[in-house]
Coordinates of C-alpha atoms and ligand atoms in Angstrom, one line a residue:
X1 CA 110.9 108.1 125.7
X2 CA 112.9 108.6 122.6
X3 CA 116.3 110.3 122.9
X4 CA 118.7 111.7 120.3
X5 CA 121.1 108.9 120.9
X6 CA 118.5 106.4 120.5
X7 CA 117.6 107.5 117.3
X8 CA 121.1 107.6 116.0
X9 CA 122.0 104.1 117.2
X10 CA 118.7 102.7 115.8
X11 CA 119.4 104.3 112.4
X12 CA 123.1 103.0 112.3
X13 CA 121.7 99.6 113.4
X14 CA 119.3 99.5 110.6
X15 CA 122.2 99.9 108.3
X16 CA 124.7 97.7 109.9
X17 CA 125.6 94.4 108.1
X18 CA 123.7 91.1 109.4
X19 CA 125.2 89.4 112.2
X20 CA 124.6 88.9 116.0
X21 CA 122.6 91.6 117.3
X22 CA 125.0 92.3 120.5
X23 CA 128.1 92.5 118.1
X24 CA 126.1 94.9 115.6
X25 CA 125.2 97.0 118.8
X26 CA 128.8 97.2 119.9
X27 CA 130.1 98.1 116.4
X28 CA 127.9 100.8 116.3
X29 CA 128.5 102.1 119.7
X30 CA 132.2 101.8 119.3
X31 CA 132.2 103.6 116.0
X32 CA 129.9 106.5 117.3
X33 CA 132.3 106.9 120.4
X34 CA 135.5 106.7 118.0
X35 CA 134.1 109.3 115.6
X36 CA 132.9 111.7 118.6
X37 CA 129.3 111.3 117.8
X38 CA 129.1 110.2 121.3
X39 CA 131.4 112.5 123.3
X40 CA 134.0 111.4 125.8
X41 CA 132.9 111.8 129.3
X42 CA 129.4 111.7 128.4
X43 CA 126.7 109.4 130.2
X44 CA 124.9 106.5 128.4
X45 CA 121.4 105.6 128.9
X46 CA 120.8 102.9 131.6
X47 CA 120.9 99.4 129.7
X48 CA 117.2 98.9 130.6
X49 CA 116.2 102.3 128.9
X50 CA 118.3 101.6 125.9
X51 CA 117.1 98.2 125.2
X52 CA 113.4 99.7 125.4
X53 CA 114.1 102.3 123.1
X54 CA 116.1 100.0 120.4
X55 CA 113.5 97.1 120.9
X56 CA 116.2 94.7 121.7
X57 CA 116.8 92.6 124.9
X58 CA 118.5 94.1 127.9
X59 CA 121.0 91.4 127.8
X60 CA 122.0 92.5 124.1
X61 CA 122.6 96.1 125.5
X62 CA 124.6 94.7 128.5
X63 CA 126.8 92.5 126.4
X64 CA 127.8 95.5 124.2
X65 CA 128.3 97.7 127.3
X66 CA 130.5 94.9 129.0
X67 CA 132.7 94.6 126.0
X68 CA 133.3 98.2 125.6
X69 CA 134.1 98.4 129.1
X70 CA 136.8 95.7 129.0
X71 CA 138.3 97.4 126.0
X72 CA 138.6 100.7 127.9
X73 CA 135.8 102.7 126.3
X74 CA 133.2 102.9 128.8
X75 CA 133.4 102.7 132.8
X76 CA 130.7 102.5 135.1
X77 CA 130.5 104.6 138.4
X78 CA 128.7 103.2 141.4
X79 CA 125.6 104.8 141.8
X80 CA 125.8 107.1 138.8
X81 CA 125.8 105.0 135.5
X82 CA 128.0 104.2 132.6
X83 CA 130.1 106.8 131.1
X84 CA 132.3 107.2 128.0
X85 CA 136.0 107.1 129.2
X86 CA 137.7 110.5 129.1
X87 CA 140.7 109.0 127.4
X88 CA 139.9 106.5 124.6
X89 CA 142.1 103.4 124.0
X90 CA 143.4 104.9 120.8
X91 CA 143.2 108.5 121.5
X92 CA 145.9 109.8 123.7
X93 CA 146.3 113.4 124.1
X94 CA 150.0 113.6 124.2
X95 CA 150.4 111.7 121.0
X96 CA 148.1 113.4 118.8
X97 CA 149.9 114.8 115.9
X98 CA 148.5 118.0 114.4
X99 CA 146.1 117.2 111.7
X100 CA 146.5 118.9 108.2
X101 CA 143.2 119.8 107.0
X102 CA 142.2 118.2 103.7
X103 CA 143.4 120.3 100.6
X104 CA 144.9 122.9 102.7
X105 CA 148.3 123.1 104.7
X106 CA 146.8 124.8 107.7
X107 CA 147.3 123.2 110.9
X108 CA 144.1 123.5 112.9
X109 CA 145.6 122.0 116.2
X110 CA 149.2 123.3 116.2
X111 CA 149.4 125.0 119.6
X112 CA 151.7 127.5 120.9
X113 CA 154.5 126.1 123.2
X114 CA 152.6 127.7 126.1
X115 CA 149.2 126.1 124.9
X116 CA 151.1 122.8 124.7
X117 CA 152.4 123.2 128.2
X118 CA 148.9 123.9 129.8
X119 CA 147.6 120.6 128.0
X120 CA 150.8 118.6 128.9
X121 CA 150.0 119.3 132.6
X122 CA 146.2 119.3 132.2
X123 CA 144.6 116.7 134.9
X124 CA 140.8 118.0 134.9
X125 CA 138.4 115.1 134.2
X126 CA 135.1 115.6 132.8
X127 CA 133.3 114.0 135.8
X128 CA 134.0 115.6 139.1
X129 CA 131.7 114.6 141.7
X130 CA 131.1 111.6 143.7
X131 CA 132.9 108.9 145.5
X132 CA 135.9 109.7 146.4
X133 CA 136.7 112.8 144.3
X134 CA 138.9 114.7 146.6
X135 CA 138.2 118.5 147.2
X136 CA 134.5 118.5 146.1
X137 CA 131.8 119.3 148.6
X138 CA 128.5 117.9 148.6
X139 CA 126.8 120.2 146.1
X140 CA 123.4 118.7 146.7
X141 CA 123.0 120.6 150.1
X142 CA 123.3 123.9 148.6
X143 CA 120.0 125.8 150.0
X144 CA 118.8 126.9 146.4
X145 CA 115.3 127.9 147.9
X146 CA 116.8 130.6 150.1
X147 CA 119.3 131.7 147.1
X148 CA 116.4 131.9 144.6
X149 CA 114.3 134.1 146.9
X150 CA 117.1 136.5 147.2
X151 CA 117.9 136.5 143.7
X152 CA 114.6 137.1 142.7
X153 CA 114.0 140.0 145.0
X154 CA 117.3 141.7 143.9
X155 CA 116.7 141.2 140.3
X156 CA 113.6 143.4 140.5
X157 CA 115.6 146.4 141.1
X158 CA 119.2 145.9 139.8
X159 CA 121.5 148.7 140.2
X160 CA 123.2 149.9 137.0
X161 CA 126.7 149.3 138.2
X162 CA 125.8 145.6 138.6
X163 CA 124.6 145.5 135.0
X164 CA 127.6 147.1 133.2
X165 CA 131.3 146.4 133.2
X166 CA 132.9 146.2 136.6
X167 CA 136.2 148.2 137.2
X168 CA 135.9 148.0 141.1
X169 CA 136.9 144.4 141.7
X170 CA 133.5 143.2 142.1
X171 CA 130.3 144.4 143.8
X172 CA 131.0 146.7 146.7
X173 CA 128.2 144.8 148.7
X174 CA 129.9 141.6 148.4
X175 CA 133.1 143.3 149.2
X176 CA 131.7 144.7 152.5
X177 CA 129.9 141.5 153.5
X178 CA 133.2 139.5 152.9
X179 CA 135.2 141.8 155.0
X180 CA 133.0 141.6 157.8
X181 CA 132.7 137.7 157.7
X182 CA 136.5 137.6 157.2
X183 CA 137.6 139.6 160.1
X184 CA 135.5 137.4 162.5
X185 CA 135.5 134.2 161.1
X186 CA 139.2 133.9 159.8
X187 CA 140.7 136.8 162.0
X188 CA 141.8 138.8 158.9
X189 CA 143.3 142.2 158.9
X190 CA 141.1 143.7 156.1
X191 CA 138.6 146.4 155.1
X192 CA 136.2 146.1 151.9
X193 CA 138.7 148.2 149.9
X194 CA 141.3 145.3 149.9
X195 CA 138.9 142.8 148.7
X196 CA 138.9 141.8 144.9
X197 CA 136.2 139.3 143.7
X198 CA 137.7 136.7 141.2
X199 CA 136.2 133.9 139.1
X200 CA 138.2 131.0 141.0
X201 CA 141.4 130.8 142.6
X202 CA 143.1 130.0 139.3
X203 CA 142.1 133.3 138.0
X204 CA 143.4 135.0 141.1
X205 CA 146.6 133.4 140.9
X206 CA 146.8 134.2 137.2
X207 CA 146.5 137.9 137.9
X208 CA 149.2 137.7 140.5
X209 CA 151.6 135.8 138.3
X210 CA 150.9 138.7 135.6
X211 CA 151.1 141.5 138.0
X212 CA 153.6 140.8 140.5
X213 CA 156.1 138.5 138.6
X214 CA 158.3 138.8 135.4
X215 CA 158.9 135.6 133.5
X216 CA 161.9 133.8 134.9
X217 CA 160.9 134.7 138.3
X218 CA 160.8 132.1 140.9
X219 CA 158.1 130.8 143.3
X220 CA 158.5 128.3 146.3
X221 CA 155.5 126.1 146.1
X222 CA 154.8 123.2 148.6
X223 CA 156.2 119.8 148.0
X224 CA 153.8 118.0 147.7
X225 CA 151.3 120.8 146.7
X226 CA 148.4 121.6 144.7
X227 CA 148.6 121.0 140.9
X228 CA 146.5 124.0 140.0
X229 CA 149.3 126.4 141.4
X230 CA 151.8 124.6 139.6
X231 CA 150.2 124.9 136.1
X232 CA 149.1 128.7 136.5
X233 CA 152.5 129.6 137.6
X234 CA 154.5 127.6 135.1
X235 CA 152.3 128.9 132.1
X236 CA 153.1 132.5 133.1
X237 CA 156.8 131.5 132.8
X238 CA 157.6 131.5 136.5
X239 CA 160.2 128.9 137.7
X240 CA 158.9 126.4 140.1
X241 CA 160.8 125.9 143.2
X242 CA 159.4 123.0 145.0
X243 CA 160.0 123.3 148.8
X244 CA 159.4 120.4 151.0
X245 CA 156.8 120.3 154.0
X246 CA 156.9 118.7 157.0
X247 CA 154.2 118.5 160.1
X248 CA 154.7 122.3 160.6
X249 CA 154.1 123.1 157.0
X250 CA 156.7 124.4 154.4
X251 CA 160.1 124.0 155.4
X252 CA 161.9 127.4 155.5
X253 CA 165.5 128.4 155.5
X254 CA 166.7 130.4 158.6
X255 CA 166.7 134.3 157.7
X256 CA 170.0 134.8 159.4
X257 CA 171.6 132.0 157.7
X258 CA 170.7 133.2 154.1
X259 CA 173.7 133.5 152.0
X260 CA 174.0 136.3 149.1
X261 CA 173.8 133.4 146.5
X262 CA 170.5 131.8 147.8
X263 CA 167.9 132.6 145.2
X264 CA 164.9 134.2 146.8
X265 CA 161.5 133.7 145.3
X266 CA 159.2 136.3 144.1
X267 CA 156.3 134.3 145.6
X268 CA 155.9 131.9 148.4
X269 CA 152.6 129.9 148.1
X270 CA 151.4 128.3 151.1
X271 CA 148.2 126.7 152.5
X272 CA 149.0 127.4 156.3
X273 CA 145.5 126.3 157.6
X274 CA 145.6 122.9 156.0
X275 CA 148.4 121.9 153.9
X276 CA 147.2 120.5 150.6
X277 CA 147.1 117.7 150.4
X278 CA 148.8 116.3 153.5
X279 CA 146.9 118.4 155.9
X280 CA 149.7 119.9 158.3
X281 CA 148.7 123.2 160.1
X282 CA 151.6 125.7 159.9
X283 CA 153.2 126.2 163.3
X284 CA 153.1 129.9 164.9
X285 CA 156.9 129.8 164.9
X286 CA 157.1 128.7 161.1
X287 CA 154.3 131.6 160.4
X288 CA 156.6 134.2 161.8
X289 CA 159.6 132.8 160.2
X290 CA 157.9 133.0 156.9
X291 CA 156.7 136.5 157.5
X292 CA 160.2 137.7 158.6
X293 CA 161.6 135.9 155.5
X294 CA 159.3 137.4 153.1
X295 CA 159.7 141.0 154.4
X296 CA 163.4 140.6 154.4
X297 CA 163.6 139.3 150.8
X298 CA 160.8 141.4 149.4
X299 CA 158.8 138.1 148.5
X300 CA 155.1 138.1 148.5
X301 CA 153.5 135.2 150.5
X302 CA 150.4 133.9 148.7
X303 CA 148.0 132.3 151.4
X304 CA 145.6 129.7 149.9
X305 CA 142.9 129.2 152.5
X306 CA 140.8 126.9 150.3
X307 CA 138.9 125.0 153.0
X308 CA 139.9 126.8 156.1
X309 CA 136.1 126.7 157.4
X310 CA 136.2 122.9 157.8
X311 CA 138.1 122.0 160.9
X312 CA 136.4 119.3 163.0
X313 CA 136.9 118.8 166.8
X314 CA 139.4 121.7 167.5
X315 CA 138.8 125.4 167.1
X316 CA 139.4 127.1 163.6
X317 CA 143.1 128.0 162.6
X318 CA 143.3 131.9 162.2
X319 CA 144.6 132.9 158.8
X320 CA 148.3 133.9 158.4
X321 CA 147.3 137.2 157.0
X322 CA 145.9 138.4 160.2
X323 CA 149.1 137.8 162.1
X324 CA 150.5 141.2 161.4
X325 CA 148.8 144.3 160.0
X326 CA 151.5 145.1 157.4
X327 CA 152.4 141.3 156.4
X328 CA 153.2 140.9 152.9
X329 CA 150.6 138.5 152.3
X330 CA 148.0 138.1 149.5
X331 CA 145.1 135.8 150.9
X332 CA 142.9 133.7 148.4
X333 CA 139.6 132.3 149.5
X334 CA 136.9 130.5 147.6
X335 CA 133.6 129.7 147.7
X336 CA 134.2 126.5 145.8
X337 CA 134.3 124.4 148.8
X338 CA 131.7 126.2 151.0
X339 CA 129.1 126.6 148.5
X340 CA 130.0 124.8 145.1
X341 CA 132.7 124.9 142.5
X342 CA 130.4 125.7 139.6
X343 CA 129.5 129.0 141.1
X344 CA 133.1 130.1 140.1
X345 CA 133.4 132.8 142.8
X346 CA 136.5 133.4 145.0
X347 CA 138.4 136.6 146.3
X348 CA 141.6 137.8 147.1
X349 CA 142.6 140.3 150.0
X350 CA 145.5 142.6 149.1
X351 CA 147.5 144.9 151.3
X352 CA 145.9 148.5 150.7
X353 CA 148.6 150.2 148.8
X354 CA 148.3 147.5 146.0
X355 CA 144.3 147.4 146.0
X356 CA 143.3 149.8 143.3
X357 CA 146.1 148.8 141.0
X358 CA 145.0 145.1 141.3
X359 CA 141.4 145.9 140.8
X360 CA 142.3 148.2 137.6
X361 CA 144.5 145.3 136.0
X362 CA 141.7 142.6 136.8
X363 CA 139.3 144.7 134.7
X364 CA 141.7 145.1 132.0
X365 CA 142.5 141.4 131.8
X366 CA 139.2 139.8 132.6
X367 CA 136.3 142.3 132.9
X368 CA 134.4 141.5 136.0
X369 CA 130.8 140.4 135.7
X370 CA 128.1 138.4 137.4
X371 CA 126.6 141.4 139.1
X372 CA 123.3 139.8 140.2
X373 CA 125.2 136.7 141.6
X374 CA 127.6 138.6 143.6
X375 CA 124.6 140.7 145.0
X376 CA 122.8 137.6 145.9
X377 CA 125.8 136.1 147.7
X378 CA 126.5 139.4 149.6
X379 CA 122.7 139.2 151.0
X380 CA 123.0 135.5 151.5
X381 CA 126.1 136.3 153.7
X382 CA 124.5 139.4 155.4
X383 CA 121.4 137.5 156.4
X384 CA 123.4 134.9 158.0
X385 CA 122.7 132.0 155.6
X386 CA 126.2 131.7 154.5
X387 CA 127.6 130.9 158.0
X388 CA 124.5 128.6 158.9
X389 CA 125.3 126.5 155.6
X390 CA 129.0 126.3 156.4
X391 CA 128.0 125.1 160.1
X392 CA 125.7 122.5 158.7
X393 CA 128.2 121.1 156.4
X394 CA 130.9 121.2 158.8
X395 CA 129.0 118.9 161.0
X396 CA 127.9 116.7 157.9
X397 CA 131.7 116.3 156.8
X398 CA 132.8 115.7 160.2
X399 CA 130.3 112.7 160.4
X400 CA 131.5 111.4 156.9
X401 CA 135.1 111.6 157.7
X402 CA 134.6 109.8 161.0
X403 CA 132.7 107.2 159.1
X404 CA 135.3 106.9 156.4
X405 CA 138.1 106.6 159.3
X406 CA 136.0 103.8 161.1
X407 CA 135.6 101.7 157.6
X408 CA 139.4 102.0 156.8
X409 CA 140.3 101.1 160.4
X410 CA 138.1 98.1 160.4
X411 CA 138.8 96.8 156.9
X412 CA 142.6 97.7 156.7
X413 CA 144.0 98.7 159.9
X414 CA 145.0 102.1 161.4
X415 CA 148.5 102.0 159.9
X416 CA 146.8 103.2 156.4
X417 CA 145.7 106.4 158.3
X418 CA 149.2 107.6 159.3
X419 CA 149.5 111.3 159.9
X420 CA 146.0 112.5 159.7
X421 CA 144.3 116.2 160.0
X422 CA 140.9 116.3 161.5
X423 CA 139.9 118.7 158.7
X424 CA 138.9 119.5 155.1
X425 CA 137.2 117.3 152.4
X426 CA 139.7 114.5 151.9
X427 CA 141.8 112.2 154.0
X428 CA 145.0 110.4 152.9
X429 CA 145.0 106.5 152.6
X430 CA 148.8 105.8 153.1
X431 CA 150.1 103.0 151.2
X432 CA 153.5 101.2 151.6
X433 CA 156.3 102.4 149.1
X434 CA 156.1 99.7 146.7
X435 CA 152.5 100.4 145.7
X436 CA 152.0 101.9 142.5
X437 CA 149.2 104.5 143.6
X438 CA 148.9 105.9 140.1
X439 CA 148.1 102.5 138.7
X440 CA 145.8 101.8 141.5
X441 CA 143.8 105.2 141.0
X442 CA 143.6 104.4 137.4
X443 CA 142.2 100.9 138.0
X444 CA 139.5 102.3 140.5
X445 CA 138.7 105.0 138.0
X446 CA 137.9 102.0 135.5
X447 CA 135.5 100.8 138.3
X448 CA 133.7 104.1 138.7
X449 CA 135.8 105.2 141.9
X450 CA 137.4 108.6 141.4
X451 CA 140.6 109.0 143.8
X452 CA 143.9 110.8 143.2
X453 CA 147.3 109.1 143.6
X454 CA 149.4 111.2 146.3
X455 CA 152.6 110.7 144.3
X456 CA 151.1 112.8 141.5
X457 CA 151.1 116.0 143.9
X458 CA 155.0 115.8 143.9
X459 CA 157.0 117.6 141.4
X460 CA 160.1 115.8 142.1
X461 CA 161.1 112.3 142.3
X462 CA 160.8 111.1 146.0
X463 CA 157.3 110.9 147.0
X464 CA 155.0 109.3 149.5
X465 CA 152.4 106.7 148.2
X466 CA 148.9 107.1 149.0
X467 CA 145.2 107.6 147.8
X468 CA 143.5 110.9 148.3
X469 CA 140.0 110.1 149.4
X470 CA 137.2 112.7 149.3
X471 CA 134.5 111.9 151.5
X472 CA 132.2 114.9 151.2
X473 CA 129.9 113.3 148.8
X474 CA 129.4 110.0 150.4
X475 CA 126.6 109.5 152.9
X476 CA 127.6 107.6 156.1
X477 CA 125.4 104.7 155.6
X478 CA 126.9 104.0 152.2
X479 CA 130.5 104.7 153.4
X480 CA 131.5 100.8 153.9
X481 CA 129.9 99.8 150.6
X482 CA 131.4 102.5 148.6
X483 CA 134.7 101.9 150.0
X484 CA 134.8 98.2 149.2
X485 CA 136.0 98.3 145.6
X486 CA 138.8 100.4 147.0
X487 CA 139.6 97.7 149.5
X488 CA 139.4 95.0 146.9
X489 CA 141.5 96.6 144.5
X490 CA 144.1 97.5 146.9
X491 CA 144.1 93.9 148.5
X492 CA 145.1 92.9 144.9
X493 CA 147.8 95.4 144.7
X494 CA 149.3 94.3 148.3
X495 CA 149.5 90.7 147.4
X496 CA 153.2 89.7 146.4
X497 CA 153.2 89.1 142.6
Ligands
LIG501 C1 144.5 123.6 147.3 C2 143.3 124.2 146.4 N1 143.3 125.7 146.4 C3 142.3 126.1 145.7 C4 141.2 125.5 145.2 C5 140.1 126.3 144.7 O1 140.2 126.7 143.5 P1 138.9 127.4 142.7 O2 138.6 128.6 143.7 O3 139.4 127.8 141.3 O4 137.7 126.5 142.5 C6 141.3 124.0 145.3 C7 140.3 123.3 144.4 O5 140.4 122.1 144.5 C8 142.4 123.7 145.8 O6 142.4 122.1 146.1

């Protein structure tokens, strides 16, 4: 089969000066990557296919690929293929100067201070699936057949409200289905009027930051905590106040002991059902303390229940929001973990008095849409497919987690699994303090294994070292082989210099 990339390379090879074929192919590939003709993050053809297309030997292609890999242009990912690296050796985002366009003084890449701040904190890679990418479900299990049938049926008679702009915070049917689901499965106090459908948790938090905070207000965020929260809040001018977590969740000051000078935050952002990334469950005593503190200080609690459905072994942890009927809590939920992140559907549950205002603000700022998808999801929930899918995935992830725990215990020892929670889509491989987990994760990424360094989740200096390993996408029978590059790489780092 002929491909556009094959045509481009064949043409450039025919123009290249004489010389060893693998060197010419290397030059042509390198130039195409540097110019952006082959985009960063894109997948290259398998060596066998490219060799066939260019009518050269496979060894010629392999030699060019290997050279580019050793120079940091390409990386291989186990079971997925060869990819152009996100960050090329000579193109480092932070160092890029605004480029004046030829013949004019207009700076096409001069960003606002806020824009620069967004990019300075950015961590999103082009490839976000596979071993051992944390926080990502096994998207290949999504029951598309059922989804498609529902969608086809509904699309034959779409109500006009679902085809026009939405000013009601999403489709009524989805709000109703969700309210019923959340009351039963997550013990929430809610009715459908309180539910606002959003396009991902980041968007929900952006709305909260804009509507409930002014620039300069403070937010307590968990330390360590989710980078996404930090970025969205900081870009909205909110001061980040990192607050340490222990095995009971966020550590809080005693309300009675608060002095007049204590700076109280506008938002208190927590992950009480499964602290991200360490995994603690917030104790009942801490939950009550948090609600009392929020009520007395006029702070909003933002409860991020990102993966509350996935607890293995013991029973689900009820949401904090459900603890008291008038709790000053805004509950955030997402379908990114239970269905798939590309769906971009999430929701917030807000106290009744705030709901209409937030819905109006949502349509002013973002305008709701995707009516057909929302109606399909409502029916998918109502017919019981959602609960069944979550149940199936919970069993699957439980087995995959157990397999990874077993592999780590056998190959490294249980000391590398300190303080684990039996929940979620990732676990923490605990590392000794002297290990540079950032360097280790970068090295693994070069070898096609995606992990995240635990120290990067801390905003302030002192941090625990470790790797977040997402097991959701790795089949049990492949766990040992997939973990092997991690073990090998770690053994090298553990050896005394
Ligand atoms: C702690 C935490 N909260 C929320 C989310 C979900 O974000 P979204 O709904 O935008 O996919 C994630 C995703 O990785 C997460 O790790």
